[in-house]
XYZ file of C-alpha atoms in Angstrom:
742
model
C 22.649 37.327 -69.390
C 26.544 36.626 -70.457
C 28.876 39.262 -68.197
C 31.237 41.438 -69.906
C 34.369 39.611 -69.291
C 32.687 36.386 -70.983
C 31.726 38.209 -73.722
C 36.001 39.484 -74.358
C 36.755 35.887 -73.740
C 33.474 34.444 -76.648
C 35.487 37.206 -79.140
C 38.952 36.151 -78.398
C 37.844 32.398 -78.875
C 35.679 33.573 -81.945
C 39.104 35.415 -83.454
C 40.920 32.470 -82.913
C 38.970 30.147 -84.746
C 39.002 32.452 -87.475
C 42.716 31.969 -87.928
C 42.442 28.316 -87.552
C 40.204 28.527 -90.359
C 42.012 30.328 -92.914
C 44.908 28.050 -91.739
C 42.576 24.732 -92.449
C 41.410 26.231 -96.212
C 44.893 27.280 -97.317
C 45.557 23.779 -96.193
C 43.238 22.084 -97.726
C 43.342 23.888 -100.814
C 46.689 22.747 -101.532
C 46.299 18.962 -100.447
C 43.198 18.960 -102.707
C 45.011 20.750 -105.547
C 48.460 17.935 -104.964
C 45.777 15.319 -104.832
C 44.744 16.205 -108.148
C 47.681 16.669 -109.544
C 49.127 13.062 -108.282
C 45.670 11.286 -109.499
C 45.640 13.282 -113.078
C 49.214 12.391 -113.705
C 50.632 15.940 -114.429
C 53.068 15.421 -111.618
C 56.590 13.782 -112.637
C 55.641 11.298 -109.766
C 53.964 8.282 -110.730
C 51.207 7.581 -108.107
C 51.477 4.581 -106.103
C 49.658 2.981 -103.328
C 51.501 4.648 -100.773
C 51.283 7.726 -101.715
C 47.588 7.837 -102.539
C 47.077 6.309 -99.332
C 49.195 8.954 -97.462
C 47.016 11.505 -99.591
C 43.926 10.178 -98.678
C 45.173 10.373 -94.765
C 46.140 13.836 -95.052
C 42.822 14.934 -96.924
C 40.733 12.742 -94.278
C 42.121 14.651 -91.299
C 41.662 18.082 -93.346
C 37.879 17.408 -93.914
C 37.791 15.625 -90.145
C 38.994 18.969 -88.537
C 36.936 21.189 -90.969
C 34.022 19.244 -89.735
C 35.078 19.915 -86.363
C 35.739 23.496 -86.649
C 32.137 23.850 -88.586
C 30.258 22.192 -85.641
C 32.180 23.733 -83.139
C 31.197 27.352 -84.086
C 27.276 25.970 -84.324
C 28.219 24.820 -80.798
C 29.265 28.038 -80.041
C 26.192 30.204 -81.380
C 23.836 27.600 -79.802
C 25.468 27.930 -76.457
C 25.654 31.552 -76.939
C 22.091 31.854 -77.668
C 20.783 29.398 -74.966
C 23.007 31.927 -73.021
C 21.145 34.667 -74.045
C 24.188 36.157 -76.078
C 22.445 39.379 -77.751
C 22.108 38.777 -81.445
C 22.906 35.127 -80.836
C 19.561 34.491 -82.731
C 20.187 36.232 -85.634
C 23.700 35.093 -86.092
C 22.288 31.369 -86.181
C 19.737 32.520 -88.748
C 22.462 34.122 -90.817
C 24.857 31.247 -90.853
C 22.046 28.827 -91.199
C 21.125 30.994 -94.209
C 24.601 30.876 -95.927
C 25.405 27.485 -95.092
C 22.505 26.235 -96.660
C 23.290 28.470 -99.779
C 26.531 26.789 -100.060
C 25.851 23.097 -99.201
C 22.659 22.737 -101.400
C 24.350 23.347 -104.270
C 27.484 21.136 -103.230
C 24.998 18.515 -102.584
C 23.472 18.631 -106.258
C 27.094 19.093 -107.871
C 27.898 15.921 -105.317
C 25.023 14.054 -106.675
C 25.790 14.650 -110.479
C 29.448 14.455 -110.445
C 29.004 10.618 -108.744
C 26.309 9.780 -111.108
C 28.722 10.984 -113.866
C 32.006 8.997 -112.286
C 30.039 5.855 -111.323
C 28.559 5.825 -115.068
C 32.586 6.644 -116.555
C 33.939 4.049 -114.622
C 31.238 1.533 -115.224
C 31.837 2.042 -119.206
C 35.820 1.824 -118.780
C 35.184 -1.427 -117.091
C 32.490 -2.951 -119.367
C 33.017 -6.314 -120.291
C 33.207 -5.432 -123.980
C 36.403 -3.634 -122.970
C 37.357 -6.102 -120.718
C 37.212 -8.844 -123.383
C 39.334 -6.466 -125.840
C 42.187 -5.705 -123.576
C 42.163 -9.902 -122.723
C 42.173 -10.628 -126.465
C 45.427 -8.156 -126.692
C 47.308 -9.752 -123.836
C 46.328 -13.305 -125.200
C 47.683 -12.348 -128.426
C 51.135 -10.967 -127.353
C 51.544 -13.970 -125.001
C 50.386 -16.462 -128.220
C 53.155 -15.145 -130.171
C 55.774 -15.683 -127.677
C 54.179 -19.230 -126.930
C 54.890 -19.656 -130.726
C 58.078 -18.426 -130.915
C 59.131 -20.417 -127.884
C 57.712 -23.689 -129.154
C 59.186 -23.012 -132.915
C 62.808 -23.284 -130.849
C 62.199 -26.190 -128.997
C 61.491 -27.537 -132.179
C 64.291 -26.542 -133.991
C 66.520 -27.708 -130.940
C 64.857 -30.908 -131.396
C 65.821 -31.432 -135.259
C 69.227 -30.380 -134.657
C 70.043 -32.747 -131.908
C 68.249 -35.600 -134.051
C 70.860 -34.716 -136.649
C 73.943 -34.352 -134.422
C 73.108 -37.328 -132.407
C 73.549 -39.490 -135.681
C 77.241 -41.488 -135.226
C 78.679 -40.272 -138.297
C 77.784 -36.939 -136.638
C 79.374 -37.853 -133.669
C 82.285 -39.085 -135.268
C 82.821 -36.128 -136.987
C 82.558 -34.061 -133.870
C 85.203 -36.457 -132.493
C 87.729 -36.591 -135.617
C 86.848 -33.736 -137.868
C 85.664 -30.785 -135.887
C 85.792 -28.199 -138.824
C 83.192 -30.022 -140.658
C 81.260 -30.092 -137.755
C 81.144 -26.409 -137.686
C 80.077 -26.025 -140.776
C 77.119 -28.768 -140.596
C 76.207 -27.046 -137.390
C 76.399 -23.380 -139.333
C 74.060 -25.029 -141.991
C 71.573 -25.989 -139.018
C 71.702 -21.748 -137.773
C 71.263 -20.710 -141.365
C 68.424 -22.964 -142.489
C 66.265 -22.606 -138.811
C 67.496 -18.766 -138.843
C 68.834 -19.106 -135.701
C 71.127 -16.262 -133.929
C 73.724 -18.468 -132.608
C 74.319 -22.739 -131.582
C 76.951 -23.854 -128.713
C 77.938 -27.133 -127.771
C 78.568 -26.971 -123.914
C 80.911 -29.474 -121.962
C 78.648 -29.816 -118.832
C 81.977 -30.872 -116.985
C 84.586 -28.601 -117.859
C 81.520 -26.127 -118.507
C 83.642 -25.246 -122.283
C 81.988 -23.973 -125.363
C 82.947 -26.194 -127.791
C 81.062 -25.149 -130.413
C 80.476 -21.509 -131.060
C 78.155 -20.621 -134.184
C 76.837 -17.130 -134.611
C 74.912 -14.968 -136.358
C 76.965 -11.711 -136.348
C 79.707 -10.762 -133.716
C 77.447 -8.695 -131.464
C 76.028 -11.458 -129.814
C 77.489 -12.275 -126.847
C 77.256 -15.597 -124.804
C 75.133 -16.273 -121.788
C 75.077 -19.340 -120.038
C 72.090 -21.180 -119.135
C 71.139 -21.049 -115.495
C 72.026 -24.002 -113.542
C 68.591 -25.135 -112.550
C 67.953 -25.295 -116.722
C 71.360 -27.774 -116.805
C 70.286 -29.641 -114.236
C 67.374 -30.222 -116.089
C 68.821 -30.797 -119.049
C 71.128 -33.929 -117.621
C 67.727 -35.500 -117.182
C 67.304 -35.628 -120.608
C 64.398 -32.709 -120.955
C 63.946 -30.128 -123.368
C 64.734 -26.901 -121.118
C 62.915 -23.409 -122.859
C 64.386 -20.477 -121.302
C 61.966 -17.457 -122.557
C 63.324 -13.957 -122.324
C 62.816 -11.749 -119.383
C 60.703 -8.260 -119.425
C 61.925 -6.731 -122.415
C 64.201 -8.996 -123.693
C 64.280 -10.481 -127.214
C 66.326 -13.693 -126.823
C 64.808 -17.158 -126.711
C 66.740 -19.733 -125.369
C 66.892 -24.034 -125.433
C 69.211 -26.335 -124.352
C 68.976 -30.292 -124.281
C 71.559 -33.034 -123.751
C 73.445 -34.503 -126.417
C 72.771 -38.268 -126.478
C 75.598 -40.617 -127.923
C 78.030 -37.328 -126.544
C 79.978 -38.119 -123.282
C 78.736 -34.761 -121.722
C 78.013 -32.102 -124.575
C 74.828 -30.286 -124.397
C 73.236 -28.548 -127.376
C 72.211 -24.695 -126.643
C 70.548 -22.526 -128.999
C 69.356 -18.498 -129.379
C 66.429 -17.189 -130.967
C 66.455 -13.296 -131.688
C 62.929 -11.966 -131.621
C 62.529 -8.627 -133.086
C 62.834 -5.502 -130.518
C 59.428 -3.474 -132.265
C 57.462 -6.548 -131.430
C 59.008 -7.164 -127.665
C 58.079 -3.066 -127.428
C 54.334 -3.667 -128.262
C 54.397 -7.053 -126.043
C 55.516 -5.065 -123.211
C 53.126 -2.165 -124.183
C 50.413 -4.442 -124.007
C 51.316 -6.278 -120.616
C 51.749 -3.079 -119.162
C 48.339 -1.824 -120.405
C 46.609 -4.616 -119.448
C 48.502 -4.441 -116.185
C 47.256 -0.870 -115.658
C 43.973 -1.708 -116.678
C 43.897 -4.272 -113.871
C 45.083 -2.055 -111.128
C 42.348 0.817 -112.031
C 39.775 -2.182 -112.093
C 41.029 -3.198 -108.543
C 41.270 0.575 -107.358
C 37.883 1.795 -108.154
C 36.949 1.765 -104.878
C 39.842 4.171 -104.119
C 39.420 6.027 -106.850
C 35.404 6.861 -105.973
C 36.577 7.378 -102.282
C 39.662 9.524 -103.455
C 37.141 11.804 -105.360
C 34.613 12.025 -102.849
C 36.998 13.079 -100.385
C 38.660 16.049 -102.427
C 35.101 17.252 -103.213
C 33.962 16.817 -99.782
C 36.786 18.931 -98.605
C 36.795 21.613 -101.326
C 33.045 21.405 -100.499
C 33.953 21.452 -96.937
C 36.227 24.448 -97.650
C 33.470 26.989 -99.359
C 31.052 26.084 -96.840
C 33.522 27.062 -93.773
C 33.806 30.291 -95.834
C 30.024 30.494 -96.179
C 29.760 30.082 -92.210
C 32.618 32.457 -91.629
C 31.274 35.106 -94.013
C 28.205 34.731 -92.306
C 29.251 35.424 -88.898
C 31.122 38.509 -90.148
C 28.351 40.137 -91.769
C 26.013 39.128 -88.840
C 28.196 40.574 -86.638
C 28.373 44.108 -88.290
C 24.597 44.329 -89.164
C 23.497 43.176 -85.674
C 26.102 45.329 -83.957
C 24.054 48.155 -83.153
C 20.751 46.220 -82.518
C 23.043 44.527 -79.871
C 23.678 47.587 -77.787
C 20.151 48.058 -77.361
C 19.698 44.668 -76.801
C 22.417 44.587 -73.788
C 21.180 47.922 -72.328
C 17.466 46.234 -72.420
C 18.791 43.307 -70.960
C 20.835 45.769 -68.452
C 17.052 47.280 -67.597
C 15.470 43.993 -67.287
C 17.959 42.884 -64.642
C 17.306 46.161 -62.536
C 20.288 48.431 -63.584
C 18.091 51.535 -64.768
C 20.714 53.672 -65.065
C 22.050 51.796 -68.505
C 22.423 53.905 -71.126
C 22.913 53.136 -75.274
C 25.834 55.089 -76.713
C 24.568 57.270 -79.613
C 26.794 56.139 -82.517
C 26.739 57.946 -86.253
C 24.558 56.378 -88.397
C 20.839 56.505 -89.891
C 18.513 58.809 -88.035
C 16.237 56.313 -86.870
C 18.798 54.342 -84.971
C 19.710 57.935 -83.534
C 15.917 58.462 -82.365
C 15.468 55.030 -80.933
C 18.927 55.541 -78.810
C 18.018 58.969 -77.574
C 14.487 57.526 -77.076
C 16.007 54.713 -75.032
C 17.856 56.576 -73.171
C 15.225 58.996 -72.508
C 12.877 56.088 -71.037
C 15.640 54.566 -68.670
C 15.533 58.155 -67.252
C 11.975 58.074 -66.682
C 11.655 54.505 -65.727
C 14.160 55.140 -62.763
C 12.636 57.800 -61.355
C 9.306 55.958 -61.308
C 11.287 53.109 -59.728
C 12.677 55.506 -56.904
C 8.999 56.727 -56.494
C 7.919 53.243 -56.342
C 10.591 52.146 -53.626
C 9.908 54.869 -51.556
C 6.056 53.962 -51.615
C 6.757 50.353 -51.222
C 8.923 51.125 -48.099
C 6.093 52.558 -46.294
C 3.813 50.059 -47.162
C 6.560 47.446 -45.981
C 6.683 49.473 -42.719
C 2.991 49.322 -42.389
C 2.578 45.469 -43.226
C 5.450 44.521 -40.596
C 3.650 46.489 -38.141
C -0.041 44.835 -39.002
C 1.964 41.497 -38.840
C 3.248 42.303 -35.848
C -0.211 43.374 -34.139
C -1.793 40.279 -35.628
C 0.748 38.101 -33.783
C 0.600 39.677 -30.724
C -3.157 39.885 -29.892
C -4.481 36.253 -28.547
C -7.521 36.200 -31.077
C -7.476 34.314 -34.023
C -7.564 36.103 -37.370
C -8.810 34.705 -40.389
C -8.698 36.541 -43.824
C -10.698 35.447 -46.958
C -10.582 36.213 -50.168
C -13.465 37.143 -52.581
C -13.650 33.585 -53.754
C -14.348 32.574 -49.744
C -10.930 30.975 -49.729
C -8.751 31.594 -46.628
C -5.585 33.997 -47.636
C -4.549 35.025 -44.095
C -3.821 33.205 -40.595
C -1.972 34.643 -37.912
C -0.551 32.258 -34.937
C -3.361 32.544 -32.713
C -5.820 31.182 -35.516
C -3.778 28.193 -35.822
C -3.200 27.523 -32.329
C -7.118 27.777 -31.632
C -7.854 25.756 -34.034
C -5.440 23.136 -33.576
C -4.478 22.860 -37.236
C -1.230 23.830 -39.462
C -1.114 26.433 -42.088
C -1.240 23.869 -45.637
C -4.474 22.042 -44.105
C -6.043 25.627 -44.156
C -4.817 28.256 -46.194
C -6.212 28.379 -49.683
C -8.643 26.707 -49.254
C -13.030 27.321 -48.872
C -13.975 28.185 -45.472
C -16.851 26.097 -45.539
C -14.648 23.295 -46.438
C -11.806 23.331 -43.917
C -13.721 25.175 -40.900
C -17.899 24.090 -41.721
C -18.813 25.184 -37.881
C -18.037 29.324 -39.219
C -20.015 28.878 -42.070
C -23.075 29.580 -41.048
C -21.944 32.587 -39.275
C -20.021 33.676 -42.814
C -23.311 33.028 -44.828
C -25.163 35.400 -42.013
C -22.473 37.849 -43.168
C -22.793 37.788 -46.813
C -26.614 37.895 -46.437
C -26.277 41.502 -44.752
C -25.905 45.180 -46.672
C -23.167 45.179 -43.403
C -21.307 42.283 -44.577
C -21.012 41.670 -40.832
C -22.351 39.219 -38.329
C -21.056 37.521 -35.192
C -22.195 34.140 -32.744
C -20.702 31.894 -30.458
C -19.943 28.421 -31.816
C -19.084 25.138 -30.555
C -16.504 22.829 -31.961
C -14.332 20.007 -31.172
C -10.108 20.863 -31.071
C -7.798 18.266 -30.174
C -10.572 15.747 -29.174
C -11.801 18.178 -26.558
C -15.021 20.958 -26.916
C -14.055 24.196 -27.061
C -16.444 27.934 -27.221
C -15.743 30.239 -29.720
C -16.912 33.944 -29.971
C -16.788 34.512 -33.551
C -17.338 37.827 -35.925
C -17.064 38.498 -39.430
C -16.972 41.772 -40.770
C -15.753 43.038 -44.871
C -12.604 44.633 -46.049
C -12.388 48.462 -46.522
C -11.896 49.393 -49.772
C -9.657 52.625 -50.474
C -12.631 55.000 -49.922
C -13.036 53.677 -46.755
C -16.259 51.826 -47.547
C -17.374 48.393 -46.844
C -17.485 46.441 -49.976
C -18.149 47.427 -53.731
C -20.894 49.726 -55.514
C -19.717 47.694 -58.416
C -21.501 44.159 -56.882
C -17.627 42.947 -56.377
C -16.995 41.658 -52.906
C -13.335 42.740 -51.302
C -13.228 40.027 -48.620
C -13.648 39.371 -45.176
C -12.064 39.395 -42.256
C -13.059 36.884 -39.348
C -12.097 36.795 -36.085
C -12.037 34.459 -33.119
C -11.431 34.252 -29.403
C -11.702 30.859 -26.957
C -14.361 31.760 -24.454
C -14.340 28.204 -23.049
C -12.713 28.978 -19.525
C -14.789 32.346 -19.601
C -17.976 29.935 -20.214
C -16.872 27.671 -17.604
C -16.278 30.073 -15.489
C -19.914 31.674 -15.517
C -21.844 28.403 -15.384
C -19.282 27.723 -12.133
C -19.956 31.152 -10.683
C -23.939 30.483 -11.679
C -24.156 26.931 -10.387
C -22.257 28.381 -6.853
C -24.856 30.580 -6.591
C -27.582 28.230 -7.394
C -26.129 25.734 -5.005
C -25.777 28.398 -2.248
C -29.501 29.311 -2.123
C -30.241 25.448 -2.350
C -28.528 24.678 0.407
C -29.847 27.118 2.454
C -33.455 27.118 1.298
C -33.668 23.272 1.899
C -31.518 22.058 4.559
C -33.287 24.628 7.070
C -36.384 22.462 6.805
C -34.661 18.831 6.455
C -34.094 18.537 9.917
C -37.545 19.135 11.829
C -38.862 17.002 8.805
C -36.783 13.902 9.898
C -37.250 14.854 13.731
C -41.016 14.702 13.367
C -40.698 11.021 11.119
C -38.720 9.621 13.514
C -41.119 10.942 16.431
C -44.013 10.099 15.004
C -42.802 6.507 14.347
C -41.874 6.101 18.446
C -45.066 7.342 19.556
C -47.595 6.110 17.591
C -46.264 2.743 16.114
C -47.462 0.941 18.920
C -51.042 2.283 18.982
C -51.434 1.256 15.017
C -53.279 -1.847 14.459
C -54.026 -2.165 11.282
C -51.680 -1.964 8.031
C -48.951 -1.293 10.382
C -46.401 -1.995 8.059
C -47.433 0.844 5.931
C -46.663 3.215 8.900
C -43.531 1.826 9.218
C -42.602 1.947 5.499
C -43.935 5.399 5.113
C -42.346 6.929 8.133
C -38.885 5.149 6.906
C -39.113 6.453 3.340
C -39.258 10.108 4.583
C -36.183 9.449 7.221
C -34.250 7.859 4.248
C -35.065 10.497 1.791
C -34.536 12.889 3.954
C -31.427 11.552 4.718
C -30.665 11.658 0.893
C -31.459 15.100 0.573
C -28.682 16.251 3.417
C -26.644 14.411 1.669
C -27.049 16.642 -1.642
C -27.456 19.389 0.321
C -23.866 18.900 1.430
C -22.455 18.580 -1.524
C -24.486 21.517 -2.849
C -22.317 23.296 -0.046
C -19.099 21.735 -0.596
C -19.069 22.960 -4.178
C -20.677 26.561 -3.210
C -18.040 26.762 -0.574
C -15.124 25.615 -1.997
C -12.013 26.264 0.111
C -9.200 28.188 -1.091
C -5.778 25.787 -1.121
C -3.567 25.781 1.215
C -0.277 24.209 -0.527
C 1.864 22.400 1.845
C 4.950 20.310 1.757
C 3.025 16.813 1.301
C 3.849 13.152 -0.607
C 1.524 12.204 -3.022
C 1.875 8.815 -2.883
C 1.233 8.426 0.962
C -1.767 10.619 0.484
C -3.198 8.594 -2.652
C -2.709 5.530 0.071
C -4.463 7.149 2.757
C -7.502 8.456 0.786
C -8.136 4.924 -0.912
C -8.091 3.153 2.117
C -12.000 2.702 2.979
C -12.986 2.217 -0.746
C -10.383 -0.818 -0.571
C -11.975 -2.257 2.578
C -15.784 -1.997 1.046
C -15.095 -3.119 -2.082
C -14.533 -6.481 -1.867
C -15.728 -6.797 -5.516
C -13.268 -4.984 -6.928
C -9.763 -4.922 -7.348
C -8.249 -1.428 -6.056
C -4.087 -1.855 -7.699
C -1.802 1.009 -7.285
C 1.312 2.066 -9.618
C 2.761 4.667 -7.699
C 6.178 6.233 -8.575
C 8.476 6.134 -5.709
C 11.004 8.488 -7.356
C 8.066 11.402 -6.613
C 9.519 13.314 -4.118
C 7.368 15.554 -1.495
C 5.709 18.790 -3.164
C 3.425 21.372 -2.257
C -0.045 20.538 -2.402
C -3.335 20.920 -0.293
C -3.832 17.220 1.325
C -7.058 17.443 2.467
C -8.767 18.756 -0.827
C -6.296 16.285 -2.811
C -7.819 13.758 -0.732
C -11.444 14.637 -1.417
C -10.609 14.185 -5.560
C -9.186 10.959 -5.327
C -11.882 10.047 -3.126
C -14.481 11.089 -5.500
C -12.623 9.844 -8.520
C -12.235 5.741 -7.229
C -15.935 6.762 -6.294
C -17.219 7.286 -9.881
C -14.561 4.681 -10.704
C -16.594 1.852 -8.328
C -20.123 3.381 -9.735
C -18.966 3.121 -13.311
C -18.119 -0.518 -12.847
C -21.398 -1.513 -10.915
C -23.154 0.226 -13.960
C -21.870 -2.497 -16.072
C -23.952 -5.759 -17.446
C -24.183 -8.815 -15.199
C -21.725 -11.117 -16.100
C -19.119 -8.833 -16.826
C -15.269 -9.194 -15.994
C -14.602 -8.678 -12.422
C -13.824 -4.776 -11.687
C -10.379 -3.437 -11.591
C -9.370 0.196 -10.645
C -5.400 1.070 -11.648
C -4.611 4.128 -9.594
C -0.810 5.913 -11.009
C 1.266 8.371 -10.165
C 4.347 9.805 -11.816
C 5.846 12.544 -13.651
C 6.235 13.916 -17.067
C 8.525 17.218 -18.266
C 8.629 18.188 -15.011
C 4.400 17.672 -14.338
C 3.600 15.471 -11.418
C -0.038 13.843 -12.153
C -2.925 11.326 -10.717
C -4.139 8.717 -13.022
C -7.273 6.747 -12.234
C -8.077 4.221 -14.681
C -11.056 1.611 -14.967
C -12.961 -1.120 -16.885
C -16.304 0.316 -16.472
C -18.720 1.254 -18.546
C -16.730 4.272 -19.910
C -17.110 8.085 -20.823
C -19.428 9.056 -23.851
C -18.296 10.866 -26.217
C -21.139 13.155 -26.995
C -20.623 16.244 -24.418
C -17.380 14.637 -22.762
C -16.013 17.768 -22.464
C -19.195 19.203 -20.047
C -18.771 16.267 -17.664
C -16.739 18.171 -15.598
C -19.570 20.918 -15.386
C -22.068 21.305 -12.571
C -24.654 19.393 -12.680
C -23.644 17.495 -15.896
C -23.848 13.622 -15.038
C -24.988 10.405 -17.316
C -25.861 8.870 -14.424
C -29.520 8.178 -12.871
C -28.828 9.037 -9.391
C -25.739 11.620 -9.678
C -25.643 14.967 -8.612
C -23.203 16.055 -11.488
C -21.008 17.436 -9.008
C -18.093 14.988 -8.373
C -15.849 15.668 -11.493
C -17.053 19.257 -11.294
C -15.651 19.531 -7.472
C -12.343 17.817 -8.709
C -11.858 20.392 -11.415
C -12.213 23.415 -8.758
C -9.640 21.609 -6.975
C -7.619 21.010 -9.773
C -7.877 24.769 -10.746
C -7.018 25.940 -7.027
C -3.737 24.100 -7.665
C -3.147 25.544 -11.034
C -3.726 22.422 -12.739
C -5.961 20.364 -15.055
C -8.461 17.646 -15.298
C -8.212 15.500 -18.409
C -11.030 12.636 -19.702
C -9.942 9.969 -21.773
C -10.811 6.495 -22.395
C -8.780 3.558 -21.040
C -6.028 2.201 -22.931
C -7.481 -1.564 -23.187
C -10.615 0.145 -25.008
C -12.783 -0.849 -22.019
C -13.325 1.673 -19.071
C -12.302 5.906 -18.679
C -8.921 7.490 -17.350
C -9.330 10.365 -15.711
C -6.085 12.261 -14.966
C -4.999 15.129 -12.817
C -2.037 16.889 -14.167
C -0.507 19.500 -11.565
C 1.152 22.708 -12.559
C 4.878 22.318 -13.841
C 7.288 22.237 -10.765
C 9.667 25.007 -9.914
C 13.409 24.387 -10.680
C 14.376 24.009 -6.941
C 11.753 21.452 -6.628
C 12.910 19.649 -9.347
C 16.577 19.230 -8.629
C 15.254 17.075 -5.356
C 13.052 15.179 -7.256
């Protein structure tokens, strides 16, 4: 929407263009009328190529200026419509209508006028007319040519008579008689004058003229020079002249030349001149046919543009007057659409319909303003409730997922994204069964129940670890606080879930600790008497048995060995059940690792045990005895994993590394054994969970308990090489004062 200052600026531009249009119309009229008068010969000035070019240039400039003005007006109107100016569309339609009304007749008249002009020019310059003009010019030229030839013949005849010896003697001795003889030649041949000139003295020696009005005109120098060569020289009359002159040298005379005049009738000369001028004009018109057509076209285009501009201008003025009341309503409507509900339309005098429309519009805006205020107040209350709900959802530790009626996810809180290990873009707007298929079964149960609610426990992999969630699904309440709708349409569901992995693990550990305590108590007591009895039987009766002695010895050894194995298992049960609390003291982690693996390195001749200890790791607080037990268990598990490989495998290798990342110390034991299983890997640290035939499943459980006592975690991953396992003990983040010493 155009702002008020922009509208005033547009009005100023339109007013300025109106004055420019008036000036161009006046200038175009004057130039076009002047061009018409000059081309039609109605002015005292004779049209020339220069004046015509100037008028054509001025006409062209005026036409270009008018075209530019019309294009500028149309561009301005289209710009106003694109900017959304009220009434701009109606302006364009009216201006277009007036332009078409002015342009179509102008084009039709231009077409007919062009055809008429071309036909007239074709007739004027046809072959017949051309032949007549050329014939008239030829006849005129032939008349002058014949007169000139007759003059040359007369000159030759007179000269042939005068060059005879008697006449030569007469010229020298009896000049009066010579003059009479020359006069008879002039009278006989109807010559206007006969002169005998002396070429050396430039004097007229004989002068015979028909009357006193004839004046002597010296021959041109080039004619005299040519006559001295013995040629008959003809001097034709100039334009508009009626005197034909001829000159030749008199043979037998010292330096005399014969020079004669012949006068042509002035009427004939005048007609000859008119004929020549008419032919020249005809040739010029034929040569300038394109210029005539171009001039006509420019003059006509100028007149057409004048009327077209007037039509456009009239259309704009008429449309302004016509749509002014409607524009007020449109501007007010746009103000309302822009949020100004206090906009009013000034009630103007005019037809009753417009007054009623203005009053109704003002009443409507008042009602909209009141409704808007009520809605704003209600929205503020809803926003407060929404912010409270969002704050509550972000603050709870449980994940919350909103499901729409189309079973697609519409809401996710921060805890839900954290528990699922996914981003908002991966889940929002997608079906639950597609992105979280583990929850689909409980969701189907909720859909099948009248209450619309269901719950259950779900185990799923998150970030490569197995996690346990307690999931509950309920139906959204409608406006009456009822679940679902009576018309059968679903209101959507709310799914809440929480991570109970640690809780389940703690419950299992607690249960297994109680079981281990009972097993250790119930089994350990009879083991000692059994072992002592077997040893006593072997010592007392081995020498007395004569038959199957080796069987007796083998059986007693088996009893003693199995009782020893049971004792070690009971000891592990007892250690797990009665795990002491950690007593952290300042110790060096690298020294503890070396001491804990001394026995393993000595007894493992077929396995390479190497260290990658970070010497920059400074002492910090941990329970040395418990960590020694944890490292021993990890190295023992690594040895058993290597020994479980197929025969012929590469030499066993165990790498024990220490260090710290992001203020967190760690111990990592990596082997090239059989590796860890992908299935149920997250449960390997639970009590009595083992993949080995002779394992008790308490080694990693004890290590995990030890790390929990230190506030750390146990991580199970594959070895970087892809063959074997990597077990990492990550401690709690060290405090700042310890880090400053590290």
